[in-house]
Amino acid sequence: MRRAFREMNDDNCRAKLALWIPSTKFNVILKCWDLPQSSRPLRTGHCGNHTEIMRCCIESPTFETLLHECRAHVKKLWQVQDIVTVLCVCSSGMHRSVAVASALQSIYQMEGFTSMGPCHLDIQRWRALCSACSHCVCNKDKDKMFESFVVDHV
């Protein structure tokens, strides 16, 4: 089903998502499948909150393009509404989209925006993935990585 999103335009994605999650309106849809995948052993055991999975995503030029695309949409939307919801989509909902959602949350918070935090649609599928090791929980290494990205790219 997720792979079908790849072929859809944003309006069709929104319509399909409205069937899954009727109470949420997604203002911005970021398609994350063009970001590079981290190594298979790392992906097999960890979710996208792992520091190395995040690093693989945010160091890609594609992430910078996604971030600029997101900022352009968010900037316009902030002029006419108080709440903006961003949906990050990838093939499995466990790695790239999770990494991008966490990165966006951190980057926007550093810039003074309030974030309610990511709400992962596929979190129930993470049972076999680690979410408690020192690389998967919030830590100072991630904060430094995001601060460095903001300084270098934004």
PDB file of C-alpha atoms in Angstrom:
ATOM      1  CA  MET A   1       0.000   0.000   0.000  1.00  0.00           C
ATOM      2  CA  ARG A   2       2.766   2.496   0.939  1.00  0.00           C
ATOM      3  CA  ARG A   3       4.541   1.878  -2.342  1.00  0.00           C
ATOM      4  CA  ALA A   4       1.405   3.097  -4.100  1.00  0.00           C
ATOM      5  CA  PHE A   5       1.984   6.534  -2.509  1.00  0.00           C
ATOM      6  CA  ARG A   6       5.089   6.875  -4.625  1.00  0.00           C
ATOM      7  CA  GLU A   7       2.933   7.147  -7.741  1.00  0.00           C
ATOM      8  CA  MET A   8       0.317   9.507  -6.256  1.00  0.00           C
ATOM      9  CA  ASN A   9       0.216  13.277  -6.319  1.00  0.00           C
ATOM     10  CA  ASP A  10      -0.254  15.097  -2.982  1.00  0.00           C
ATOM     11  CA  ASP A  11      -4.036  15.449  -3.297  1.00  0.00           C
ATOM     12  CA  ASN A  12      -4.476  11.730  -3.929  1.00  0.00           C
ATOM     13  CA  CYS A  13      -2.177  10.958  -0.973  1.00  0.00           C
ATOM     14  CA  ARG A  14      -4.314  13.192   1.259  1.00  0.00           C
ATOM     15  CA  ALA A  15      -7.500  11.485   0.076  1.00  0.00           C
ATOM     16  CA  LYS A  16      -6.072   8.024   0.761  1.00  0.00           C
ATOM     17  CA  LEU A  17      -4.794   9.103   4.193  1.00  0.00           C
ATOM     18  CA  ALA A  18      -8.191  10.562   5.074  1.00  0.00           C
ATOM     19  CA  LEU A  19      -9.534   7.011   4.847  1.00  0.00           C
ATOM     20  CA  TRP A  20      -6.863   5.734   7.273  1.00  0.00           C
ATOM     21  CA  ILE A  21      -6.799   8.687   9.662  1.00  0.00           C
ATOM     22  CA  PRO A  22      -9.990  10.677   9.213  1.00  0.00           C
ATOM     23  CA  SER A  23      -9.382  13.120  12.078  1.00  0.00           C
ATOM     24  CA  THR A  24      -6.045  14.494  10.827  1.00  0.00           C
ATOM     25  CA  LYS A  25      -5.452  16.997   8.053  1.00  0.00           C
ATOM     26  CA  PHE A  26      -1.955  16.826   6.592  1.00  0.00           C
ATOM     27  CA  ASN A  27      -0.849  20.196   5.259  1.00  0.00           C
ATOM     28  CA  VAL A  28       2.539  19.120   3.908  1.00  0.00           C
ATOM     29  CA  ILE A  29       3.490  15.680   2.598  1.00  0.00           C
ATOM     30  CA  LEU A  30       7.209  14.886   2.359  1.00  0.00           C
ATOM     31  CA  LYS A  31       8.021  11.823   0.287  1.00  0.00           C
ATOM     32  CA  CYS A  32      11.180  10.404   1.864  1.00  0.00           C
ATOM     33  CA  TRP A  33      11.819   7.347  -0.308  1.00  0.00           C
ATOM     34  CA  ASP A  34      14.555   9.066  -2.329  1.00  0.00           C
ATOM     35  CA  LEU A  35      16.714   9.410   0.778  1.00  0.00           C
ATOM     36  CA  PRO A  36      19.486   6.812   1.036  1.00  0.00           C
ATOM     37  CA  GLN A  37      18.909   3.730   3.163  1.00  0.00           C
ATOM     38  CA  SER A  38      21.365   2.929   5.938  1.00  0.00           C
ATOM     39  CA  SER A  39      22.933  -0.542   6.057  1.00  0.00           C
ATOM     40  CA  ARG A  40      20.542  -3.490   6.260  1.00  0.00           C
ATOM     41  CA  PRO A  41      21.879  -4.823   9.626  1.00  0.00           C
ATOM     42  CA  LEU A  42      21.293  -1.406  11.176  1.00  0.00           C
ATOM     43  CA  ARG A  43      17.782  -1.102   9.697  1.00  0.00           C
ATOM     44  CA  THR A  44      16.879  -4.634  10.753  1.00  0.00           C
ATOM     45  CA  GLY A  45      17.480  -3.941  14.425  1.00  0.00           C
ATOM     46  CA  HIS A  46      16.633  -0.265  14.868  1.00  0.00           C
ATOM     47  CA  CYS A  47      14.026   2.338  13.959  1.00  0.00           C
ATOM     48  CA  GLY A  48      14.763   5.676  12.289  1.00  0.00           C
ATOM     49  CA  ASN A  49      15.528   7.295  15.653  1.00  0.00           C
ATOM     50  CA  HIS A  50      18.941   5.588  15.619  1.00  0.00           C
ATOM     51  CA  THR A  51      21.720   8.177  15.339  1.00  0.00           C
ATOM     52  CA  GLU A  52      23.410   6.514  12.343  1.00  0.00           C
ATOM     53  CA  ILE A  53      20.148   6.081  10.434  1.00  0.00           C
ATOM     54  CA  MET A  54      19.401   9.766  11.014  1.00  0.00           C
ATOM     55  CA  ARG A  55      22.912  10.759   9.975  1.00  0.00           C
ATOM     56  CA  CYS A  56      22.575   8.760   6.748  1.00  0.00           C
ATOM     57  CA  CYS A  57      19.357  10.652   5.949  1.00  0.00           C
ATOM     58  CA  ILE A  58      20.290  14.198   6.930  1.00  0.00           C
ATOM     59  CA  GLU A  59      23.722  14.130   5.307  1.00  0.00           C
ATOM     60  CA  SER A  60      22.092  13.399   1.962  1.00  0.00           C
ATOM     61  CA  PRO A  61      21.579  16.317  -0.449  1.00  0.00           C
ATOM     62  CA  THR A  62      18.045  14.978  -0.849  1.00  0.00           C
ATOM     63  CA  PHE A  63      17.307  15.835   2.797  1.00  0.00           C
ATOM     64  CA  GLU A  64      18.333  19.433   2.235  1.00  0.00           C
ATOM     65  CA  THR A  65      15.926  19.570  -0.727  1.00  0.00           C
ATOM     66  CA  LEU A  66      13.126  18.076   1.409  1.00  0.00           C
ATOM     67  CA  LEU A  67      13.834  20.566   4.190  1.00  0.00           C
ATOM     68  CA  HIS A  68      13.681  23.549   1.819  1.00  0.00           C
ATOM     69  CA  GLU A  69      10.475  22.184   0.279  1.00  0.00           C
ATOM     70  CA  CYS A  70       8.957  21.760   3.742  1.00  0.00           C
ATOM     71  CA  ARG A  71      10.011  25.258   4.833  1.00  0.00           C
ATOM     72  CA  ALA A  72       8.474  26.854   1.765  1.00  0.00           C
ATOM     73  CA  HIS A  73       5.129  25.151   2.407  1.00  0.00           C
ATOM     74  CA  VAL A  74       5.190  25.759   6.160  1.00  0.00           C
ATOM     75  CA  LYS A  75       6.093  29.440   5.723  1.00  0.00           C
ATOM     76  CA  LYS A  76       3.049  29.971   3.468  1.00  0.00           C
ATOM     77  CA  LEU A  77       0.746  27.995   5.745  1.00  0.00           C
ATOM     78  CA  TRP A  78       1.825  29.850   8.902  1.00  0.00           C
ATOM     79  CA  GLN A  79       0.472  33.033   7.368  1.00  0.00           C
ATOM     80  CA  VAL A  80      -3.080  31.668   7.280  1.00  0.00           C
ATOM     81  CA  GLN A  81      -3.316  29.057  10.058  1.00  0.00           C
ATOM     82  CA  ASP A  82      -2.000  28.322  13.541  1.00  0.00           C
ATOM     83  CA  ILE A  83      -1.265  24.609  13.228  1.00  0.00           C
ATOM     84  CA  VAL A  84       0.671  22.949  10.420  1.00  0.00           C
ATOM     85  CA  THR A  85       0.857  19.164  10.146  1.00  0.00           C
ATOM     86  CA  VAL A  86       3.683  17.549   8.165  1.00  0.00           C
ATOM     87  CA  LEU A  87       3.477  13.941   7.025  1.00  0.00           C
ATOM     88  CA  CYS A  88       6.706  12.109   6.199  1.00  0.00           C
ATOM     89  CA  VAL A  89       6.175   9.012   4.044  1.00  0.00           C
ATOM     90  CA  CYS A  90       8.616   6.252   3.089  1.00  0.00           C
ATOM     91  CA  SER A  91       8.307   2.598   2.081  1.00  0.00           C
ATOM     92  CA  SER A  92       7.993   0.972   5.516  1.00  0.00           C
ATOM     93  CA  GLY A  93       7.307   3.833   7.930  1.00  0.00           C
ATOM     94  CA  MET A  94      10.113   2.686  10.212  1.00  0.00           C
ATOM     95  CA  HIS A  95      13.362   4.317   9.094  1.00  0.00           C
ATOM     96  CA  ARG A  96      13.627   7.236   6.652  1.00  0.00           C
ATOM     97  CA  SER A  97      10.288   8.879   7.478  1.00  0.00           C
ATOM     98  CA  VAL A  98      10.956   8.439  11.207  1.00  0.00           C
ATOM     99  CA  ALA A  99      14.424   9.978  10.853  1.00  0.00           C
ATOM    100  CA  VAL A 100      13.083  12.928   8.844  1.00  0.00           C
ATOM    101  CA  ALA A 101      10.197  13.522  11.276  1.00  0.00           C
ATOM    102  CA  SER A 102      12.602  13.575  14.240  1.00  0.00           C
ATOM    103  CA  ALA A 103      15.036  15.803  12.383  1.00  0.00           C
ATOM    104  CA  LEU A 104      12.295  18.265  11.418  1.00  0.00           C
ATOM    105  CA  GLN A 105      11.029  18.371  14.986  1.00  0.00           C
ATOM    106  CA  SER A 106      14.504  19.162  16.328  1.00  0.00           C
ATOM    107  CA  ILE A 107      15.324  21.692  13.625  1.00  0.00           C
ATOM    108  CA  TYR A 108      12.023  23.559  13.996  1.00  0.00           C
ATOM    109  CA  GLN A 109      12.344  23.568  17.807  1.00  0.00           C
ATOM    110  CA  MET A 110      15.852  25.043  17.509  1.00  0.00           C
ATOM    111  CA  GLU A 111      14.305  27.794  15.415  1.00  0.00           C
ATOM    112  CA  GLY A 112      11.755  28.594  18.125  1.00  0.00           C
ATOM    113  CA  PHE A 113       8.689  26.757  16.847  1.00  0.00           C
ATOM    114  CA  THR A 114       6.542  24.619  19.129  1.00  0.00           C
ATOM    115  CA  SER A 115       6.205  20.996  18.123  1.00  0.00           C
ATOM    116  CA  MET A 116       3.779  18.443  19.453  1.00  0.00           C
ATOM    117  CA  GLY A 117       6.310  15.816  18.396  1.00  0.00           C
ATOM    118  CA  PRO A 118       6.140  13.123  15.771  1.00  0.00           C
ATOM    119  CA  CYS A 119       3.199  10.737  15.742  1.00  0.00           C
ATOM    120  CA  HIS A 120       4.370   7.624  13.913  1.00  0.00           C
ATOM    121  CA  LEU A 121       1.562   5.908  12.009  1.00  0.00           C
ATOM    122  CA  ASP A 122       3.381   2.561  11.829  1.00  0.00           C
ATOM    123  CA  ILE A 123       4.713   2.416  15.394  1.00  0.00           C
ATOM    124  CA  GLN A 124       2.778  -0.821  16.048  1.00  0.00           C
ATOM    125  CA  ARG A 125       5.026  -2.486  13.444  1.00  0.00           C
ATOM    126  CA  TRP A 126       8.166  -1.590  15.410  1.00  0.00           C
ATOM    127  CA  ARG A 127       7.873  -4.475  17.887  1.00  0.00           C
ATOM    128  CA  ALA A 128      10.976  -6.218  16.535  1.00  0.00           C
ATOM    129  CA  LEU A 129      12.982  -2.981  16.476  1.00  0.00           C
ATOM    130  CA  CYS A 130      15.067  -1.511  19.231  1.00  0.00           C
ATOM    131  CA  SER A 131      13.807   1.719  20.710  1.00  0.00           C
ATOM    132  CA  ALA A 132      15.749   1.776  23.951  1.00  0.00           C
ATOM    133  CA  CYS A 133      19.480   1.576  23.150  1.00  0.00           C
ATOM    134  CA  SER A 134      21.593   4.693  23.632  1.00  0.00           C
ATOM    135  CA  HIS A 135      21.585   5.338  19.869  1.00  0.00           C
ATOM    136  CA  CYS A 136      17.779   5.200  19.541  1.00  0.00           C
ATOM    137  CA  VAL A 137      16.766   7.424  22.453  1.00  0.00           C
ATOM    138  CA  CYS A 138      17.153  11.200  22.458  1.00  0.00           C
ATOM    139  CA  ASN A 139      20.696  12.081  23.367  1.00  0.00           C
ATOM    140  CA  LYS A 140      23.223  14.884  23.100  1.00  0.00           C
ATOM    141  CA  ASP A 141      24.839  13.373  19.983  1.00  0.00           C
ATOM    142  CA  LYS A 142      21.606  13.846  18.041  1.00  0.00           C
ATOM    143  CA  ASP A 143      21.196  17.391  19.333  1.00  0.00           C
ATOM    144  CA  LYS A 144      24.756  18.231  18.218  1.00  0.00           C
ATOM    145  CA  MET A 145      24.179  16.602  14.833  1.00  0.00           C
ATOM    146  CA  PHE A 146      21.028  18.665  14.224  1.00  0.00           C
ATOM    147  CA  GLU A 147      22.619  21.891  15.530  1.00  0.00           C
ATOM    148  CA  SER A 148      25.557  21.323  13.210  1.00  0.00           C
ATOM    149  CA  PHE A 149      23.211  20.689  10.273  1.00  0.00           C
ATOM    150  CA  VAL A 150      21.277  23.882  10.969  1.00  0.00           C
ATOM    151  CA  VAL A 151      24.478  25.932  11.185  1.00  0.00           C
ATOM    152  CA  ASP A 152      25.914  24.421   7.995  1.00  0.00           C
ATOM    153  CA  HIS A 153      22.816  24.226   5.801  1.00  0.00           C
ATOM    154  CA  VAL A 154      20.114  26.580   6.925  1.00  0.00           C
TER     155      VAL A 154
END
